Tab-separated table of C-alpha atoms in Angstrom:
chain	number	residue	atom	x	y	z
A	1496	MET	CA	87.560	-81.189	-100.859
A	1497	GLY	CA	86.673	-78.729	-97.841
A	1498	LYS	CA	84.416	-81.899	-96.525
A	1499	GLY	CA	87.534	-84.089	-96.390
A	1500	LEU	CA	89.863	-84.711	-93.950
A	1501	GLN	CA	90.081	-81.977	-91.176
A	1502	THR	CA	93.515	-80.775	-90.327
A	1503	GLU	CA	94.483	-81.462	-86.964
A	1504	PRO	CA	94.554	-78.876	-84.256
A	1505	LEU	CA	97.954	-76.989	-84.595
A	1506	PRO	CA	100.425	-77.364	-81.194
A	1507	PRO	CA	101.593	-73.661	-79.494
A	1508	ARG	CA	103.547	-71.421	-81.515
A	1509	SER	CA	106.341	-71.736	-79.206
A	1510	GLU	CA	106.495	-75.518	-80.241
A	1511	THR	CA	106.631	-74.448	-84.107
A	1512	LEU	CA	109.327	-71.860	-83.508
A	1513	GLY	CA	111.393	-73.666	-81.534
A	1514	ASP	CA	112.347	-70.476	-79.295
A	1515	GLN	CA	111.309	-71.531	-76.370
A	1516	LYS	CA	113.015	-74.962	-75.870
A	1517	GLY	CA	114.220	-74.330	-72.588
A	1518	PHE	CA	116.687	-71.642	-73.823
A	1519	GLY	CA	116.789	-69.758	-70.407
A	1520	VAL	CA	118.619	-73.125	-69.042
A	1521	ARG	CA	120.399	-73.937	-71.818
A	1522	THR	CA	124.068	-74.863	-70.646
A	1523	VAL	CA	125.590	-75.096	-74.246
A	1524	GLY	CA	125.380	-72.115	-76.677
A	1525	ILE	CA	125.118	-72.185	-80.285
A	1526	TRP	CA	128.646	-72.561	-81.063
A	1527	GLY	CA	128.827	-75.580	-79.169
A	1528	HIS	CA	125.854	-77.172	-80.407
A	1529	LEU	CA	127.006	-76.555	-84.074
A	1530	ALA	CA	130.610	-78.194	-83.158
A	1531	PHE	CA	128.799	-81.073	-81.784
A	1532	LEU	CA	126.587	-81.462	-85.168
A	1533	VAL	CA	130.059	-81.038	-87.187
A	1534	TRP	CA	131.734	-83.417	-84.900
A	1535	ALA	CA	129.210	-85.879	-85.068
A	1536	ILE	CA	128.992	-85.776	-88.935
A	1537	VAL	CA	132.855	-85.901	-89.380
A	1538	LEU	CA	133.239	-88.734	-87.215
A	1539	GLY	CA	129.887	-90.549	-88.229
A	1540	VAL	CA	131.804	-90.411	-91.836
A	1541	LEU	CA	135.087	-91.062	-90.930
A	1542	ALA	CA	135.226	-93.294	-88.150
A	1543	ALA	CA	135.420	-97.025	-89.071
A	1544	GLU	CA	133.620	-100.192	-87.790
A	1545	ALA	CA	133.694	-100.558	-83.769
A	1546	ARG	CA	134.973	-96.797	-83.524
A	1547	LEU	CA	130.982	-96.169	-84.642
A	1548	VAL	CA	129.770	-97.592	-81.293
A	1549	PHE	CA	131.643	-94.821	-79.147
A	1550	VAL	CA	130.516	-92.226	-81.598
A	1551	LEU	CA	127.203	-93.578	-81.176
A	1552	GLY	CA	127.607	-93.697	-77.362
A	1553	PHE	CA	128.923	-90.200	-76.958
A	1554	VAL	CA	126.131	-88.738	-79.408
A	1555	VAL	CA	123.732	-90.336	-77.040
A	1556	ALA	CA	125.303	-89.150	-73.854
A	1557	PHE	CA	125.219	-85.776	-75.136
A	1558	SER	CA	121.737	-85.611	-76.298
A	1559	ALA	CA	120.751	-87.105	-72.908
A	1560	LEU	CA	122.493	-84.647	-71.101
A	1561	PHE	CA	121.480	-81.345	-72.918
A	1562	PHE	CA	118.685	-81.984	-75.052
A	1563	ARG	CA	117.234	-85.069	-73.857
A	1564	GLY	CA	113.667	-84.408	-76.200
A	1565	SER	CA	115.721	-84.928	-79.188
A	1566	LEU	CA	115.699	-88.449	-78.330
A	1567	ARG	CA	112.054	-89.102	-78.428
A	1568	PRO	CA	112.601	-91.077	-82.000
A	1569	ILE	CA	114.102	-93.753	-80.499
A	1570	ARG	CA	111.336	-94.236	-78.496
A	1571	ARG	CA	109.377	-95.346	-81.878
A	1572	LEU	CA	109.117	-98.649	-83.495
A	1573	GLU	CA	109.187	-97.229	-86.634
A	1574	PHE	CA	112.718	-96.086	-85.906
A	1575	TRP	CA	113.941	-99.242	-85.149
A	1576	VAL	CA	112.453	-101.096	-87.687
A	1577	LEU	CA	114.361	-98.482	-90.530
A	1578	VAL	CA	117.614	-99.296	-88.424
A	1579	ALA	CA	117.027	-102.935	-88.259
A	1580	SER	CA	115.997	-103.255	-92.111
A	1581	ALA	CA	119.653	-101.832	-92.831
A	1582	VAL	CA	121.125	-104.646	-90.993
A	1583	LEU	CA	118.944	-107.433	-92.029
A	1584	LEU	CA	118.749	-106.212	-95.639
A	1585	SER	CA	122.503	-105.832	-96.025
A	1586	PRO	CA	123.774	-109.469	-95.836
A	1587	PHE	CA	121.347	-110.062	-98.997
A	1588	LEU	CA	122.607	-107.047	-100.974
A	1589	ILE	CA	126.237	-106.320	-100.025
A	1590	GLY	CA	129.372	-108.795	-100.520
A	1591	GLU	CA	130.005	-112.355	-101.687
A	1592	LYS	CA	127.297	-115.152	-100.074
A	1593	ASP	CA	129.463	-117.227	-97.876
A	1594	LEU	CA	127.263	-118.206	-95.068
A	1595	SER	CA	124.018	-120.309	-95.362
A	1596	LEU	CA	121.443	-119.915	-92.613
A	1597	PHE	CA	118.132	-121.519	-92.648
A	1598	GLY	CA	118.488	-122.003	-96.406
A	1599	LEU	CA	119.105	-118.448	-97.137
A	1600	SER	CA	122.615	-117.541	-98.934
A	1601	LEU	CA	124.102	-114.695	-96.970
A	1602	SER	CA	127.409	-112.264	-96.816
A	1603	ARG	CA	129.120	-111.785	-93.659
A	1604	GLN	CA	131.035	-108.577	-95.125
A	1605	GLY	CA	127.155	-107.333	-96.061
A	1606	PHE	CA	125.923	-107.951	-92.195
A	1607	TRP	CA	129.063	-105.974	-90.892
A	1608	ALA	CA	128.547	-103.143	-93.616
A	1609	GLY	CA	124.569	-102.725	-92.661
A	1610	LEU	CA	125.560	-103.005	-89.110
A	1611	TRP	CA	128.373	-100.299	-89.573
A	1612	MET	CA	125.678	-98.181	-91.769
A	1613	ALA	CA	123.132	-98.769	-89.196
A	1614	LEU	CA	125.410	-97.221	-86.311
A	1615	ARG	CA	126.536	-94.288	-88.508
A	1616	ALA	CA	123.046	-93.475	-89.627
A	1617	LEU	CA	121.767	-93.621	-86.008
A	1618	SER	CA	124.832	-91.289	-84.928
A	1619	ILE	CA	124.172	-88.697	-87.642
A	1620	ALA	CA	120.559	-88.937	-87.420
A	1621	LEU	CA	120.275	-88.403	-83.630
A	1622	ALA	CA	123.006	-85.404	-83.626
A	1623	VAL	CA	121.038	-83.678	-86.405
A	1624	GLY	CA	117.487	-84.319	-84.587
A	1625	GLY	CA	119.059	-82.553	-81.431
A	1626	PHE	CA	120.614	-79.725	-83.588
A	1627	ALA	CA	117.322	-78.740	-84.744
A	1628	TYR	CA	115.656	-79.141	-81.466
A	1629	ALA	CA	118.183	-77.323	-79.474
A	1630	VAL	CA	118.694	-74.571	-82.010
A	1631	SER	CA	116.225	-71.909	-82.660
A	1632	VAL	CA	115.023	-70.393	-86.201
A	1633	ASP	CA	116.697	-66.818	-85.064
A	1634	GLU	CA	119.717	-68.613	-84.077
A	1635	MET	CA	120.317	-70.539	-87.629
A	1636	ALA	CA	119.330	-67.302	-89.407
A	1637	ARG	CA	121.764	-65.437	-87.592
A	1638	LEU	CA	124.579	-68.053	-88.592
A	1639	PHE	CA	123.698	-67.665	-92.283
A	1640	GLU	CA	123.509	-63.885	-91.784
A	1641	MET	CA	127.303	-64.091	-90.717
A	1642	ALA	CA	128.123	-65.707	-93.700
A	1643	GLY	CA	126.315	-63.061	-95.933
A	1644	LEU	CA	123.367	-65.036	-96.714
A	1645	LYS	CA	120.630	-63.307	-95.222
A	1646	GLY	CA	117.317	-64.628	-97.067
A	1647	LEU	CA	118.501	-68.190	-97.381
A	1648	GLY	CA	119.833	-68.104	-93.523
A	1649	PHE	CA	115.944	-67.563	-92.641
A	1650	ALA	CA	114.726	-69.842	-94.967
A	1651	VAL	CA	117.098	-72.793	-94.000
A	1652	GLY	CA	116.710	-72.076	-89.697
A	1653	VAL	CA	112.855	-72.104	-90.686
A	1654	ALA	CA	113.308	-75.527	-92.996
A	1655	VAL	CA	115.450	-77.446	-90.238
A	1656	ASN	CA	113.242	-76.162	-87.349
A	1657	MET	CA	110.061	-77.385	-88.983
A	1658	LEU	CA	111.599	-80.943	-90.224
A	1659	PRO	CA	110.835	-82.629	-87.065
A	1660	THR	CA	107.119	-81.369	-86.925
A	1661	LEU	CA	106.391	-81.919	-90.453
A	1662	GLU	CA	107.242	-85.636	-89.878
A	1663	GLU	CA	104.806	-85.610	-86.907
A	1664	THR	CA	102.007	-84.018	-88.954
A	1665	ALA	CA	102.369	-86.233	-91.838
A	1666	ARG	CA	102.147	-89.248	-89.391
A	1667	ASN	CA	99.196	-87.623	-87.699
A	1668	ALA	CA	97.615	-87.350	-90.792
A	1669	TYR	CA	98.108	-90.677	-92.255
A	1670	GLN	CA	97.083	-92.319	-88.946
A	1671	ALA	CA	93.991	-90.085	-89.106
A	1672	MET	CA	93.192	-90.877	-92.905
A	1673	ARG	CA	93.713	-94.724	-92.058
A	1674	LEU	CA	91.435	-95.023	-88.773
A	1675	ARG	CA	88.728	-93.376	-91.133
A	1676	GLY	CA	89.051	-95.751	-93.793
A	1677	GLY	CA	90.395	-93.347	-96.259
A	1678	PHE	CA	92.796	-96.007	-98.019
A	1679	ARG	CA	90.024	-98.798	-98.338
A	1680	GLN	CA	87.982	-97.962	-101.307
A	1681	ASP	CA	90.110	-95.315	-103.706
A	1682	ARG	CA	93.781	-95.737	-102.414
A	1683	LEU	CA	94.915	-93.160	-105.273
A	1684	GLN	CA	91.993	-90.720	-104.366
A	1685	GLY	CA	93.118	-91.172	-100.432
A	1686	LEU	CA	96.673	-90.835	-101.319
A	1687	ARG	CA	96.125	-87.419	-103.087
A	1688	MET	CA	93.882	-86.395	-100.053
A	1689	LEU	CA	96.689	-87.016	-97.909
A	1690	LEU	CA	99.194	-85.154	-99.762
A	1691	VAL	CA	96.791	-82.240	-99.936
A	1692	THR	CA	96.460	-82.578	-96.301
A	1693	ILE	CA	100.052	-82.423	-95.496
A	1694	VAL	CA	100.904	-79.235	-97.583
A	1695	VAL	CA	97.883	-77.648	-96.112
A	1696	ASN	CA	99.000	-78.309	-92.749
A	1697	ALA	CA	102.610	-77.471	-93.713
A	1698	LEU	CA	101.258	-73.948	-95.473
A	1699	ARG	CA	99.410	-73.294	-91.859
A	1700	ARG	CA	102.485	-73.759	-89.868
A	1701	GLY	CA	104.333	-71.760	-92.296
A	1702	ASP	CA	101.507	-68.815	-91.732
A	1703	GLU	CA	102.509	-69.147	-88.043
A	1704	VAL	CA	106.267	-68.712	-88.284
A	1705	VAL	CA	105.580	-65.706	-90.455
A	1706	GLU	CA	103.085	-64.103	-88.137
A	1707	ALA	CA	105.998	-64.409	-85.543
A	1708	ALA	CA	108.750	-63.480	-87.704
A	1709	GLU	CA	106.727	-60.234	-88.317
A	1710	ALA	CA	105.641	-59.641	-84.564
A	1711	ARG	CA	109.184	-59.974	-83.738
A	1712	ALA	CA	109.814	-57.033	-86.419
A	1713	PHE	CA	111.772	-59.274	-88.836
A	1714	ARG	CA	112.478	-58.527	-92.314
A	1715	PRO	CA	114.530	-60.127	-94.943
A	1716	ASP	CA	116.474	-56.757	-95.975
A	1717	GLY	CA	116.344	-55.754	-92.493
A	1718	PRO	CA	119.643	-54.251	-90.634
A	1719	ARG	CA	122.846	-56.694	-89.580
A	1720	ARG	CA	122.246	-58.099	-86.201
A	1721	GLU	CA	124.883	-58.495	-83.512
A	1722	SER	CA	127.005	-61.688	-83.831
A	1723	LEU	CA	126.454	-64.881	-81.849
A	1724	PRO	CA	128.575	-65.234	-78.709
A	1725	LEU	CA	131.140	-68.067	-77.953
A	1726	GLY	CA	130.822	-68.601	-74.455
A	1727	ARG	CA	133.493	-70.618	-72.195
A	1728	THR	CA	130.975	-73.905	-72.156
A	1729	ASP	CA	131.189	-73.813	-76.124
A	1730	LEU	CA	135.200	-73.493	-75.840
A	1731	ILE	CA	135.373	-76.370	-73.393
A	1732	LEU	CA	132.903	-78.594	-75.209
A	1733	ILE	CA	134.702	-77.774	-78.604
A	1734	ALA	CA	138.352	-78.349	-77.122
A	1735	VAL	CA	136.861	-81.902	-75.567
A	1736	LEU	CA	135.135	-82.783	-79.127
A	1737	MET	CA	138.627	-82.074	-80.915
A	1738	ALA	CA	140.564	-84.232	-78.350
A	1739	LEU	CA	137.983	-87.092	-78.508
A	1740	GLY	CA	137.580	-87.272	-82.390
A	1741	ALA	CA	141.287	-86.968	-82.791
A	1742	GLY	CA	141.489	-89.976	-80.315
A	1743	LEU	CA	139.186	-92.060	-81.622
A	1744	LEU	CA	140.578	-91.556	-85.349
A	1745	ALA	CA	144.135	-92.146	-84.156
A	1746	TRP	CA	143.089	-95.334	-82.128
A	1747	PRO	CA	144.722	-98.264	-83.740
B	569	MET	CA	122.637	-59.268	-99.510
B	570	LYS	CA	119.214	-57.817	-100.730
B	571	THR	CA	116.647	-59.832	-100.993
B	572	ARG	CA	113.549	-59.486	-103.099
B	573	PHE	CA	111.580	-62.237	-101.282
B	574	THR	CA	108.832	-60.979	-98.621
B	575	THR	CA	109.175	-62.956	-95.214
B	576	ARG	CA	105.936	-65.111	-96.194
B	577	ASP	CA	108.073	-65.991	-99.227
B	578	LEU	CA	111.222	-67.039	-97.592
B	579	VAL	CA	108.845	-69.056	-95.078
B	580	TYR	CA	106.870	-70.781	-97.931
B	581	ILE	CA	110.202	-71.709	-99.472
B	582	ALA	CA	111.471	-72.895	-96.341
B	583	VAL	CA	108.252	-75.281	-95.994
B	584	PHE	CA	108.712	-76.704	-99.453
B	585	GLY	CA	112.228	-77.129	-98.888
B	586	ALA	CA	111.498	-78.940	-95.641
B	587	LEU	CA	108.897	-81.018	-97.384
B	588	TRP	CA	110.926	-81.947	-100.163
B	589	GLY	CA	113.836	-82.212	-97.459
B	590	VAL	CA	111.985	-84.671	-95.414
B	591	LEU	CA	111.497	-86.881	-98.522
B	592	GLU	CA	115.415	-86.999	-99.343
B	593	ILE	CA	116.395	-87.648	-95.654
B	594	THR	CA	113.816	-90.350	-95.128
B	595	LEU	CA	112.529	-92.172	-97.982
B	596	GLY	CA	115.711	-91.182	-100.392
B	597	SER	CA	118.282	-92.366	-97.919
B	598	TYR	CA	116.297	-95.609	-97.070
B	599	LEU	CA	115.726	-96.436	-100.903
B	600	HIS	CA	119.436	-96.080	-101.406
B	601	LEU	CA	120.091	-98.458	-98.903
B	602	ILE	CA	117.696	-101.079	-100.283
B	603	PHE	CA	117.864	-100.320	-104.021
B	604	PRO	CA	121.632	-99.968	-104.581
B	605	PRO	CA	122.092	-98.511	-108.220
B	606	LEU	CA	122.806	-101.830	-109.756
B	607	THR	CA	119.804	-103.365	-108.992
B	608	THR	CA	117.848	-100.472	-110.461
B	609	PRO	CA	119.542	-99.567	-113.985
B	610	LEU	CA	116.733	-98.145	-115.885
B	611	VAL	CA	114.783	-96.065	-113.183
B	612	GLY	CA	117.483	-95.232	-110.394
B	613	VAL	CA	116.469	-93.993	-106.888
B	614	GLY	CA	117.807	-90.601	-108.248
B	615	THR	CA	114.756	-90.474	-110.855
B	616	ILE	CA	112.401	-91.474	-108.455
B	617	MET	CA	113.360	-89.004	-105.646
B	618	THR	CA	113.979	-86.205	-108.158
B	619	ALA	CA	110.321	-86.867	-109.869
B	620	MET	CA	108.802	-86.389	-106.129
B	621	GLY	CA	110.920	-83.477	-105.278
B	622	MET	CA	109.836	-81.834	-108.443
B	623	VAL	CA	105.883	-82.340	-107.598
B	624	VAL	CA	107.136	-80.593	-104.034
B	625	ALA	CA	108.772	-77.737	-105.704
B	626	LEU	CA	106.501	-77.010	-108.204
B	627	ILE	CA	103.781	-77.079	-105.946
B	628	GLY	CA	105.887	-74.502	-104.331
B	629	ARG	CA	105.892	-72.165	-107.278
B	630	LEU	CA	102.422	-72.148	-107.087
B	631	PHE	CA	102.628	-70.443	-103.577
B	632	VAL	CA	105.551	-68.450	-104.236
B	633	PRO	CA	105.352	-67.162	-108.047
B	634	LYS	CA	108.512	-65.591	-108.282
B	635	THR	CA	111.092	-66.314	-110.495
B	636	GLY	CA	114.059	-68.153	-108.357
B	637	SER	CA	111.889	-69.418	-105.876
B	638	VAL	CA	112.025	-73.263	-107.313
B	639	LEU	CA	116.075	-72.678	-107.352
B	640	MET	CA	116.108	-71.750	-103.554
B	641	ILE	CA	113.700	-74.400	-102.608
B	642	GLY	CA	116.257	-76.524	-104.162
B	643	VAL	CA	119.415	-75.021	-102.396
B	644	VAL	CA	117.250	-75.069	-99.001
B	645	VAL	CA	117.020	-78.897	-99.699
B	646	ALA	CA	120.670	-79.358	-100.371
B	647	ILE	CA	121.679	-77.906	-97.875
B	648	LEU	CA	119.331	-80.232	-95.652
B	649	LYS	CA	120.624	-82.761	-97.502
B	650	ALA	CA	124.229	-82.243	-95.965
B	651	LEU	CA	122.543	-82.714	-92.691
B	652	SER	CA	121.010	-86.316	-93.658
B	653	ILE	CA	122.229	-90.023	-93.010
B	654	GLY	CA	125.323	-90.483	-94.496
B	655	GLY	CA	126.939	-87.203	-94.371
B	656	VAL	CA	127.872	-84.422	-96.794
B	657	LYS	CA	126.836	-85.990	-100.299
B	658	LEU	CA	128.236	-83.444	-102.730
B	659	PRO	CA	127.270	-84.876	-105.853
B	660	ALA	CA	123.778	-85.159	-104.622
B	661	MET	CA	123.858	-81.569	-103.296
B	662	LEU	CA	124.968	-80.322	-106.773
B	663	GLY	CA	122.397	-82.493	-108.681
B	664	ILE	CA	119.316	-80.990	-106.484
B	665	ILE	CA	120.674	-77.826	-107.222
B	666	ILE	CA	121.080	-78.126	-110.996
B	667	GLU	CA	117.591	-79.799	-111.120
B	668	SER	CA	116.323	-76.882	-109.354
B	669	LEU	CA	117.945	-74.719	-111.955
B	670	LEU	CA	116.643	-76.398	-115.144
B	671	ALA	CA	113.265	-76.526	-113.680
B	672	GLU	CA	113.570	-72.651	-113.322
B	673	LEU	CA	114.590	-72.361	-116.930
B	674	GLY	CA	111.733	-74.773	-117.794
B	675	LEU	CA	109.223	-72.160	-115.985
B	676	ILE	CA	111.093	-69.101	-117.308
B	677	LEU	CA	110.600	-70.627	-120.702
B	678	ALA	CA	106.529	-71.408	-120.288
B	679	ARG	CA	106.653	-67.748	-119.016
B	680	ARG	CA	103.246	-67.863	-116.999
B	681	PRO	CA	102.136	-70.762	-114.512
B	682	SER	CA	100.373	-73.496	-116.358
B	683	ARG	CA	100.096	-77.293	-116.520
B	684	GLY	CA	102.426	-77.416	-119.651
B	685	GLY	CA	104.802	-75.413	-118.152
B	686	PHE	CA	104.985	-77.308	-114.901
B	687	MET	CA	105.422	-80.556	-117.018
B	688	LEU	CA	108.168	-78.800	-119.191
B	689	ALA	CA	110.070	-77.920	-115.775
B	690	GLY	CA	109.835	-81.351	-114.384
B	691	CYS	CA	110.983	-83.057	-117.264
B	692	LEU	CA	114.055	-80.825	-117.778
B	693	ALA	CA	114.747	-81.241	-114.055
B	694	VAL	CA	114.145	-85.202	-114.379
B	695	LEU	CA	116.269	-85.483	-117.498
B	696	TRP	CA	119.171	-84.344	-115.462
B	697	THR	CA	119.219	-87.655	-113.677
B	698	PHE	CA	120.639	-89.318	-116.718
B	699	PHE	CA	123.398	-86.713	-117.367
B	700	HIS	CA	124.389	-86.285	-113.610
B	701	LYS	CA	125.733	-89.719	-114.009
B	702	PHE	CA	128.442	-88.914	-116.516
B	703	PHE	CA	128.986	-85.498	-114.812
B	704	ALA	CA	129.332	-86.812	-110.924
B	705	SER	CA	131.513	-89.398	-112.324
B	706	TYR	CA	133.556	-87.043	-114.241
B	707	VAL	CA	133.882	-84.213	-111.750
B	708	PHE	CA	133.867	-86.404	-108.511
B	709	LEU	CA	135.208	-89.758	-109.580
B	710	GLY	CA	137.837	-88.575	-112.247
B	711	ARG	CA	136.068	-91.577	-114.619
B	712	GLY	CA	136.164	-90.717	-118.200
B	713	ILE	CA	132.558	-89.860	-119.936
B	714	TYR	CA	133.241	-92.746	-122.130
B	715	ASP	CA	133.688	-95.727	-119.460
B	716	VAL	CA	130.425	-94.277	-117.756
B	717	TYR	CA	128.562	-94.343	-121.564
B	718	LEU	CA	129.903	-97.983	-121.455
B	719	GLY	CA	128.583	-98.771	-118.443
B	720	VAL	CA	125.087	-97.432	-119.163
B	721	LEU	CA	124.851	-98.903	-122.370
B	722	LYS	CA	125.926	-102.345	-120.488
B	723	GLU	CA	123.002	-101.818	-117.943
B	724	GLY	CA	120.495	-100.599	-119.953
B	725	SER	CA	120.675	-103.726	-122.839
B	726	LYS	CA	120.579	-106.219	-119.498
B	727	ALA	CA	117.542	-104.391	-118.217
B	728	LEU	CA	115.823	-104.424	-121.794
B	729	GLY	CA	117.259	-107.679	-122.610
B	730	ILE	CA	118.773	-106.279	-125.862
B	731	GLY	CA	122.381	-106.068	-127.180
B	732	MET	CA	124.787	-103.277	-126.699
B	733	GLY	CA	124.792	-102.813	-130.396
B	734	TYR	CA	121.656	-101.199	-129.975
B	735	ALA	CA	123.125	-98.056	-128.331
B	736	VAL	CA	120.783	-95.369	-129.632
B	737	LEU	CA	117.581	-97.630	-128.324
B	738	ILE	CA	119.010	-97.893	-125.018
B	739	ILE	CA	119.607	-93.995	-124.625
B	740	VAL	CA	116.408	-93.347	-125.996
B	741	ALA	CA	114.764	-95.727	-123.389
B	742	PHE	CA	116.828	-93.996	-120.350
B	743	LEU	CA	115.712	-90.288	-121.802
B	744	LEU	CA	112.030	-91.305	-122.566
B	745	ILE	CA	111.579	-92.844	-119.075
B	746	ARG	CA	112.991	-89.548	-117.279
B	747	ILE	CA	110.791	-87.613	-119.713
B	748	VAL	CA	107.556	-89.368	-118.459
B	749	ALA	CA	108.688	-89.329	-115.062
B	750	GLY	CA	109.413	-85.500	-115.167
B	751	GLY	CA	105.984	-84.777	-117.169
B	752	LEU	CA	104.240	-86.632	-114.650
B	753	ALA	CA	105.780	-84.813	-111.984
B	754	GLY	CA	104.891	-81.489	-113.497
B	755	TRP	CA	101.329	-82.805	-114.277
B	756	LEU	CA	100.861	-83.837	-110.644
B	757	ALA	CA	102.126	-80.799	-109.044
B	758	TRP	CA	99.835	-78.536	-110.929
B	759	ASP	CA	96.887	-80.940	-109.856
B	760	LEU	CA	97.930	-81.006	-106.227
B	761	GLY	CA	98.917	-77.748	-106.019
B	762	ARG	CA	95.208	-76.475	-107.161
B	763	ALA	CA	93.818	-78.755	-104.868
B	764	VAL	CA	95.974	-77.064	-102.188
B	765	GLN	CA	94.831	-73.692	-103.474
B	766	ALA	CA	91.338	-74.842	-103.337
B	767	ARG	CA	91.291	-76.317	-99.807
B	768	LEU	CA	93.036	-72.905	-98.339
B	769	VAL	CA	90.164	-70.663	-99.982
B	770	GLN	CA	87.402	-72.900	-98.906
B	771	ALA	CA	88.951	-73.139	-95.557
B	772	GLU	CA	89.190	-69.097	-95.651
B	773	ARG	CA	85.450	-68.934	-96.480
B	774	ASN	CA	84.406	-71.310	-94.006
B	775	ALA	CA	86.323	-69.400	-91.190
B	776	GLU	CA	84.499	-66.125	-92.376
């Protein structure tokens, strides 16, 4: 087992913890980011059809303005394959077939449903990615702490922060195995090794988080910390989001 | 709230919650998209995702060997699920928490960590996917349980190619598939978890 796949080198600790993502120059506070996430999810679910284009446009604009790094996934081909497959498969699976194209029976209703689904998915995925990118574990834990859920808050904070990193390490492990021909002979054995490598990498990353948390004197049963401040920028953003949301929903 | 989990326990719970969460958010959302419920009547995407999630959560139990750790992992996943594509899915979130609770019950019944205990936990958790259809339809959609039962029989008879009169056979088939999937998940979790432990021990030895 130990002679198998080597685990990849770990990135600097700050990347893992998400504590150093330009917070010194961050213009929007935690409440602003939280409001933006809630706004994107609510509008992503409630906004219908063409209005989703505006929701997505605003999410992209906000992300580009305040946390450009969170837009990295849109540079990846797999991301677009996933989005395109939703649009391309829906005409075959949803609605009555009322169109024939190159000998294929398709549904117009399915195409539009797939397109709106893809836009909805894009908006929410980018907003969640942005939130995970911009908000630190500590801030997320404090949010739950304020709701009275201390241990859970910390765990959820770490989990949300780890999502992008885990995705990346899983992809790297898969690529490393594929390049070494890990799946050529015994596919099942290769898959087992890949899963073990992913879990081992994740646990090592977890160990780093434990060290960092302990170095900062974090204790699950420690004293309550001060609440998170609500800045003027947050208030302005919340007002803008509410007005924009109401406008989009009321738009005939 | 006083917590009996240490910082390491909580981080490991987060790690396994995130691993299951990644599966739910990426693969789960994608499978739900390309396989609507009607195309997979006997083995739904929910069954597949629960079995996969159980593999992750039960491996987590090997690293956080405390009662409640699988439930905590489930709660973390449910919260992550709220952030996934498609927005807040209350039935799915509730399903994940109930499945984790049932897995926890299986582990309590087994008393000590063992392959058998993991398989029991997996079976109980995945079995819920059958009852969840009734529960969620009743609670969230207001559909009568008998209507759902008829729907299940119809789907099952179509998939198995037998008449709806063979109701017992159809229900047994539904349950058996889930028991096998859950048992397999528990078996795999034990196997993979031990392999991960062995890899970590060996890496530590090499470092020394």
